Amino acid sequence: MSSTRNRRPLSAGTPNQTPLLQRRLKTKPALTVISILLLGNIIWFITWLIPNKDQEIGSDEQVAAVDGEVITRQEWMIAMEERYGKETLQNLVNESVMEKAAKKFKIQVTDKEIDLELALMRSAQDKFDTAMQNLSSEQLRQKLRSQLILDKVLTKDVVIKKGSIEKYYEENQALYNTKTNYRTNFIEVDSKKAAEEALSEIKNASDFSVLAREISVDSASASLGGDVGFLTENQENIDPAILKAVQALKAGEISKAFKLANGHYGIVQVQEILEGQSFTYDDVKEHIERELALEQLSQSVTPEAFWSEFNATWYYGEAKKGK
């Protein structure tokens, strides 16, 4: 499938259009990760529900009961398929179709390219990093691989002038200098005494995440075991005391109790540190070229547009038609 019919004049070089491109390159990783996370979590949940080979899908095995009225595994599975089955299967077919497209059009996606997309995604939208934990690294990389294949297929015949790529890089270098990220767990309590008691429990082998669920008064993170995602230096809407404590730690370490701006006390644990990176023009020129090329398409195109080309069929009837 050629993308030449979707061409329109390149808008990157005109003053009125540049802000639109800037917004798209900044927000596209966020939109991508939202769809990745939603679909990935559904697939994980359905996979978890599938019975093992010793269990029949039509089993009358009891999975719950209300006032003695039994809910069977069969009823459970049917309900899950009705709610999530179609979307999950669609995603699996799309991934397979994209792999076929990569082979047909000789598209290559390298680990280095996926690493770059991950780094730029994390830098652009820190607030989605908490949700990112719900996908394994392998699942997330596969989702990004499929997206990159689609983008490359759609833009393979679009020509972007070198000057446009260089101009965008020069005007947006801040996008390609990522800060160090600290994957952080957090406990907030009412007093220093409560914080010291929590530290004592952790020292005596209590699990930080379990304790956060039990005692943290920060409702947003307590339900996640204290996980507040990846934090960066000078991040907005985060108490500076938390950032200061985090930056003093190595991966796996836990801070001392410290006072928060609201008068409460906090404790942080750093799970993982991802060092900041500076990407040169050569590092990101293909990424920018692809993004500018996508801007030339007259409409968005989804993997469903390729179903008929690769004879994709599915349980729910005719192959889907994507724009």
PDB file of N, CA and C in Angstrom, residues 78-117:
ATOM      1  N   ILE A  78     -17.223 -16.115  29.349  1.00  0.00           N
ATOM      2  CA  ILE A  78     -18.130 -15.556  28.343  1.00  0.00           C
ATOM      3  C   ILE A  78     -18.266 -14.046  28.536  1.00  0.00           C
ATOM      4  N   ALA A  79     -18.408 -13.626  29.796  1.00  0.00           N
ATOM      5  CA  ALA A  79     -18.538 -12.194  30.082  1.00  0.00           C
ATOM      6  C   ALA A  79     -17.272 -11.440  29.686  1.00  0.00           C
ATOM      7  N   MET A  80     -16.099 -12.030  29.960  1.00  0.00           N
ATOM      8  CA  MET A  80     -14.845 -11.375  29.609  1.00  0.00           C
ATOM      9  C   MET A  80     -14.694 -11.255  28.098  1.00  0.00           C
ATOM     10  N   GLU A  81     -15.090 -12.298  27.372  1.00  0.00           N
ATOM     11  CA  GLU A  81     -14.990 -12.239  25.915  1.00  0.00           C
ATOM     12  C   GLU A  81     -15.917 -11.166  25.351  1.00  0.00           C
ATOM     13  N   GLU A  82     -17.121 -11.083  25.897  1.00  0.00           N
ATOM     14  CA  GLU A  82     -18.077 -10.090  25.410  1.00  0.00           C
ATOM     15  C   GLU A  82     -17.579  -8.666  25.643  1.00  0.00           C
ATOM     16  N   ARG A  83     -16.890  -8.451  26.763  1.00  0.00           N
ATOM     17  CA  ARG A  83     -16.448  -7.105  27.111  1.00  0.00           C
ATOM     18  C   ARG A  83     -15.121  -6.725  26.459  1.00  0.00           C
ATOM     19  N   TYR A  84     -14.183  -7.690  26.391  1.00  0.00           N
ATOM     20  CA  TYR A  84     -12.835  -7.358  25.950  1.00  0.00           C
ATOM     21  C   TYR A  84     -12.323  -8.195  24.784  1.00  0.00           C
ATOM     22  N   GLY A  85     -13.019  -9.274  24.453  1.00  0.00           N
ATOM     23  CA  GLY A  85     -12.499 -10.214  23.465  1.00  0.00           C
ATOM     24  C   GLY A  85     -12.268  -9.605  22.101  1.00  0.00           C
ATOM     25  N   LYS A  86     -13.204  -8.800  21.616  1.00  0.00           N
ATOM     26  CA  LYS A  86     -13.100  -8.245  20.271  1.00  0.00           C
ATOM     27  C   LYS A  86     -11.897  -7.316  20.150  1.00  0.00           C
ATOM     28  N   GLU A  87     -11.736  -6.434  21.122  1.00  0.00           N
ATOM     29  CA  GLU A  87     -10.627  -5.480  21.085  1.00  0.00           C
ATOM     30  C   GLU A  87      -9.284  -6.186  21.214  1.00  0.00           C
ATOM     31  N   THR A  88      -9.232  -7.214  22.066  1.00  0.00           N
ATOM     32  CA  THR A  88      -7.993  -7.956  22.254  1.00  0.00           C
ATOM     33  C   THR A  88      -7.597  -8.694  20.984  1.00  0.00           C
ATOM     34  N   LEU A  89      -8.563  -9.372  20.367  1.00  0.00           N
ATOM     35  CA  LEU A  89      -8.280 -10.098  19.130  1.00  0.00           C
ATOM     36  C   LEU A  89      -7.868  -9.139  18.022  1.00  0.00           C
ATOM     37  N   GLN A  90      -8.525  -8.004  17.947  1.00  0.00           N
ATOM     38  CA  GLN A  90      -8.179  -7.001  16.940  1.00  0.00           C
ATOM     39  C   GLN A  90      -6.720  -6.575  17.085  1.00  0.00           C
ATOM     40  N   ASN A  91      -6.280  -6.375  18.313  1.00  0.00           N
ATOM     41  CA  ASN A  91      -4.900  -5.965  18.549  1.00  0.00           C
ATOM     42  C   ASN A  91      -3.911  -7.049  18.132  1.00  0.00           C
ATOM     43  N   LEU A  92      -4.243  -8.311  18.418  1.00  0.00           N
ATOM     44  CA  LEU A  92      -3.369  -9.418  18.031  1.00  0.00           C
ATOM     45  C   LEU A  92      -3.261  -9.535  16.512  1.00  0.00           C
ATOM     46  N   VAL A  93      -4.398  -9.377  15.828  1.00  0.00           N
ATOM     47  CA  VAL A  93      -4.387  -9.423  14.364  1.00  0.00           C
ATOM     48  C   VAL A  93      -3.561  -8.265  13.810  1.00  0.00           C
ATOM     49  N   ASN A  94      -3.731  -7.080  14.379  1.00  0.00           N
ATOM     50  CA  ASN A  94      -2.980  -5.914  13.912  1.00  0.00           C
ATOM     51  C   ASN A  94      -1.475  -6.129  14.027  1.00  0.00           C
ATOM     52  N   GLU A  95      -1.035  -6.702  15.141  1.00  0.00           N
ATOM     53  CA  GLU A  95       0.391  -6.955  15.314  1.00  0.00           C
ATOM     54  C   GLU A  95       0.903  -7.923  14.257  1.00  0.00           C
ATOM     55  N   SER A  96       0.131  -8.971  13.991  1.00  0.00           N
ATOM     56  CA  SER A  96       0.529  -9.948  12.981  1.00  0.00           C
ATOM     57  C   SER A  96       0.562  -9.326  11.587  1.00  0.00           C
ATOM     58  N   VAL A  97      -0.437  -8.502  11.285  1.00  0.00           N
ATOM     59  CA  VAL A  97      -0.497  -7.830   9.986  1.00  0.00           C
ATOM     60  C   VAL A  97       0.709  -6.915   9.800  1.00  0.00           C
ATOM     61  N   MET A  98       1.093  -6.202  10.850  1.00  0.00           N
ATOM     62  CA  MET A  98       2.239  -5.305  10.746  1.00  0.00           C
ATOM     63  C   MET A  98       3.540  -6.074  10.506  1.00  0.00           C
ATOM     64  N   GLU A  99       3.659  -7.249  11.095  1.00  0.00           N
ATOM     65  CA  GLU A  99       4.851  -8.061  10.838  1.00  0.00           C
ATOM     66  C   GLU A  99       4.890  -8.512   9.379  1.00  0.00           C
ATOM     67  N   LYS A 100       3.723  -8.849   8.824  1.00  0.00           N
ATOM     68  CA  LYS A 100       3.644  -9.217   7.408  1.00  0.00           C
ATOM     69  C   LYS A 100       4.014  -8.024   6.527  1.00  0.00           C
ATOM     70  N   ALA A 101       3.539  -6.848   6.919  1.00  0.00           N
ATOM     71  CA  ALA A 101       3.844  -5.636   6.154  1.00  0.00           C
ATOM     72  C   ALA A 101       5.337  -5.338   6.178  1.00  0.00           C
ATOM     73  N   ALA A 102       5.958  -5.540   7.332  1.00  0.00           N
ATOM     74  CA  ALA A 102       7.396  -5.298   7.452  1.00  0.00           C
ATOM     75  C   ALA A 102       8.173  -6.200   6.500  1.00  0.00           C
ATOM     76  N   LYS A 103       7.739  -7.444   6.405  1.00  0.00           N
ATOM     77  CA  LYS A 103       8.412  -8.397   5.522  1.00  0.00           C
ATOM     78  C   LYS A 103       8.204  -8.023   4.056  1.00  0.00           C
ATOM     79  N   LYS A 104       6.973  -7.669   3.687  1.00  0.00           N
ATOM     80  CA  LYS A 104       6.665  -7.344   2.291  1.00  0.00           C
ATOM     81  C   LYS A 104       7.400  -6.099   1.826  1.00  0.00           C
ATOM     82  N   PHE A 105       7.403  -5.060   2.670  1.00  0.00           N
ATOM     83  CA  PHE A 105       7.996  -3.790   2.263  1.00  0.00           C
ATOM     84  C   PHE A 105       9.447  -3.641   2.717  1.00  0.00           C
ATOM     85  N   LYS A 106      10.012  -4.752   3.236  1.00  0.00           N
ATOM     86  CA  LYS A 106      11.413  -4.764   3.674  1.00  0.00           C
ATOM     87  C   LYS A 106      11.692  -3.654   4.690  1.00  0.00           C
ATOM     88  N   ILE A 107      10.813  -3.566   5.675  1.00  0.00           N
ATOM     89  CA  ILE A 107      10.948  -2.574   6.743  1.00  0.00           C
ATOM     90  C   ILE A 107      11.750  -3.177   7.892  1.00  0.00           C
ATOM     91  N   GLN A 108      12.738  -2.451   8.361  1.00  0.00           N
ATOM     92  CA  GLN A 108      13.537  -2.881   9.496  1.00  0.00           C
ATOM     93  C   GLN A 108      13.273  -1.964  10.691  1.00  0.00           C
ATOM     94  N   VAL A 109      13.085  -2.552  11.869  1.00  0.00           N
ATOM     95  CA  VAL A 109      12.961  -1.785  13.110  1.00  0.00           C
ATOM     96  C   VAL A 109      14.008  -2.325  14.072  1.00  0.00           C
ATOM     97  N   THR A 110      14.936  -1.487  14.463  1.00  0.00           N
ATOM     98  CA  THR A 110      16.039  -1.925  15.312  1.00  0.00           C
ATOM     99  C   THR A 110      15.748  -1.668  16.787  1.00  0.00           C
ATOM    100  N   ASP A 111      16.486  -2.365  17.638  1.00  0.00           N
ATOM    101  CA  ASP A 111      16.369  -2.133  19.080  1.00  0.00           C
ATOM    102  C   ASP A 111      16.735  -0.693  19.424  1.00  0.00           C
ATOM    103  N   LYS A 112      17.694  -0.139  18.691  1.00  0.00           N
ATOM    104  CA  LYS A 112      18.121   1.242  18.940  1.00  0.00           C
ATOM    105  C   LYS A 112      16.973   2.212  18.683  1.00  0.00           C
ATOM    106  N   GLU A 113      16.184   1.959  17.643  1.00  0.00           N
ATOM    107  CA  GLU A 113      15.043   2.824  17.338  1.00  0.00           C
ATOM    108  C   GLU A 113      13.982   2.736  18.437  1.00  0.00           C
ATOM    109  N   ILE A 114      13.742   1.527  18.923  1.00  0.00           N
ATOM    110  CA  ILE A 114      12.761   1.352  19.998  1.00  0.00           C
ATOM    111  C   ILE A 114      13.251   2.026  21.274  1.00  0.00           C
ATOM    112  N   ASP A 115      14.551   1.900  21.557  1.00  0.00           N
ATOM    113  CA  ASP A 115      15.132   2.564  22.729  1.00  0.00           C
ATOM    114  C   ASP A 115      14.929   4.075  22.648  1.00  0.00           C
ATOM    115  N   LEU A 116      15.118   4.631  21.452  1.00  0.00           N
ATOM    116  CA  LEU A 116      14.941   6.072  21.262  1.00  0.00           C
ATOM    117  C   LEU A 116      13.495   6.481  21.516  1.00  0.00           C
ATOM    118  N   GLU A 117      12.545   5.724  20.968  1.00  0.00           N
ATOM    119  CA  GLU A 117      11.130   6.048  21.167  1.00  0.00           C
ATOM    120  C   GLU A 117      10.763   5.991  22.648  1.00  0.00           C
TER     121      GLU A 117
END
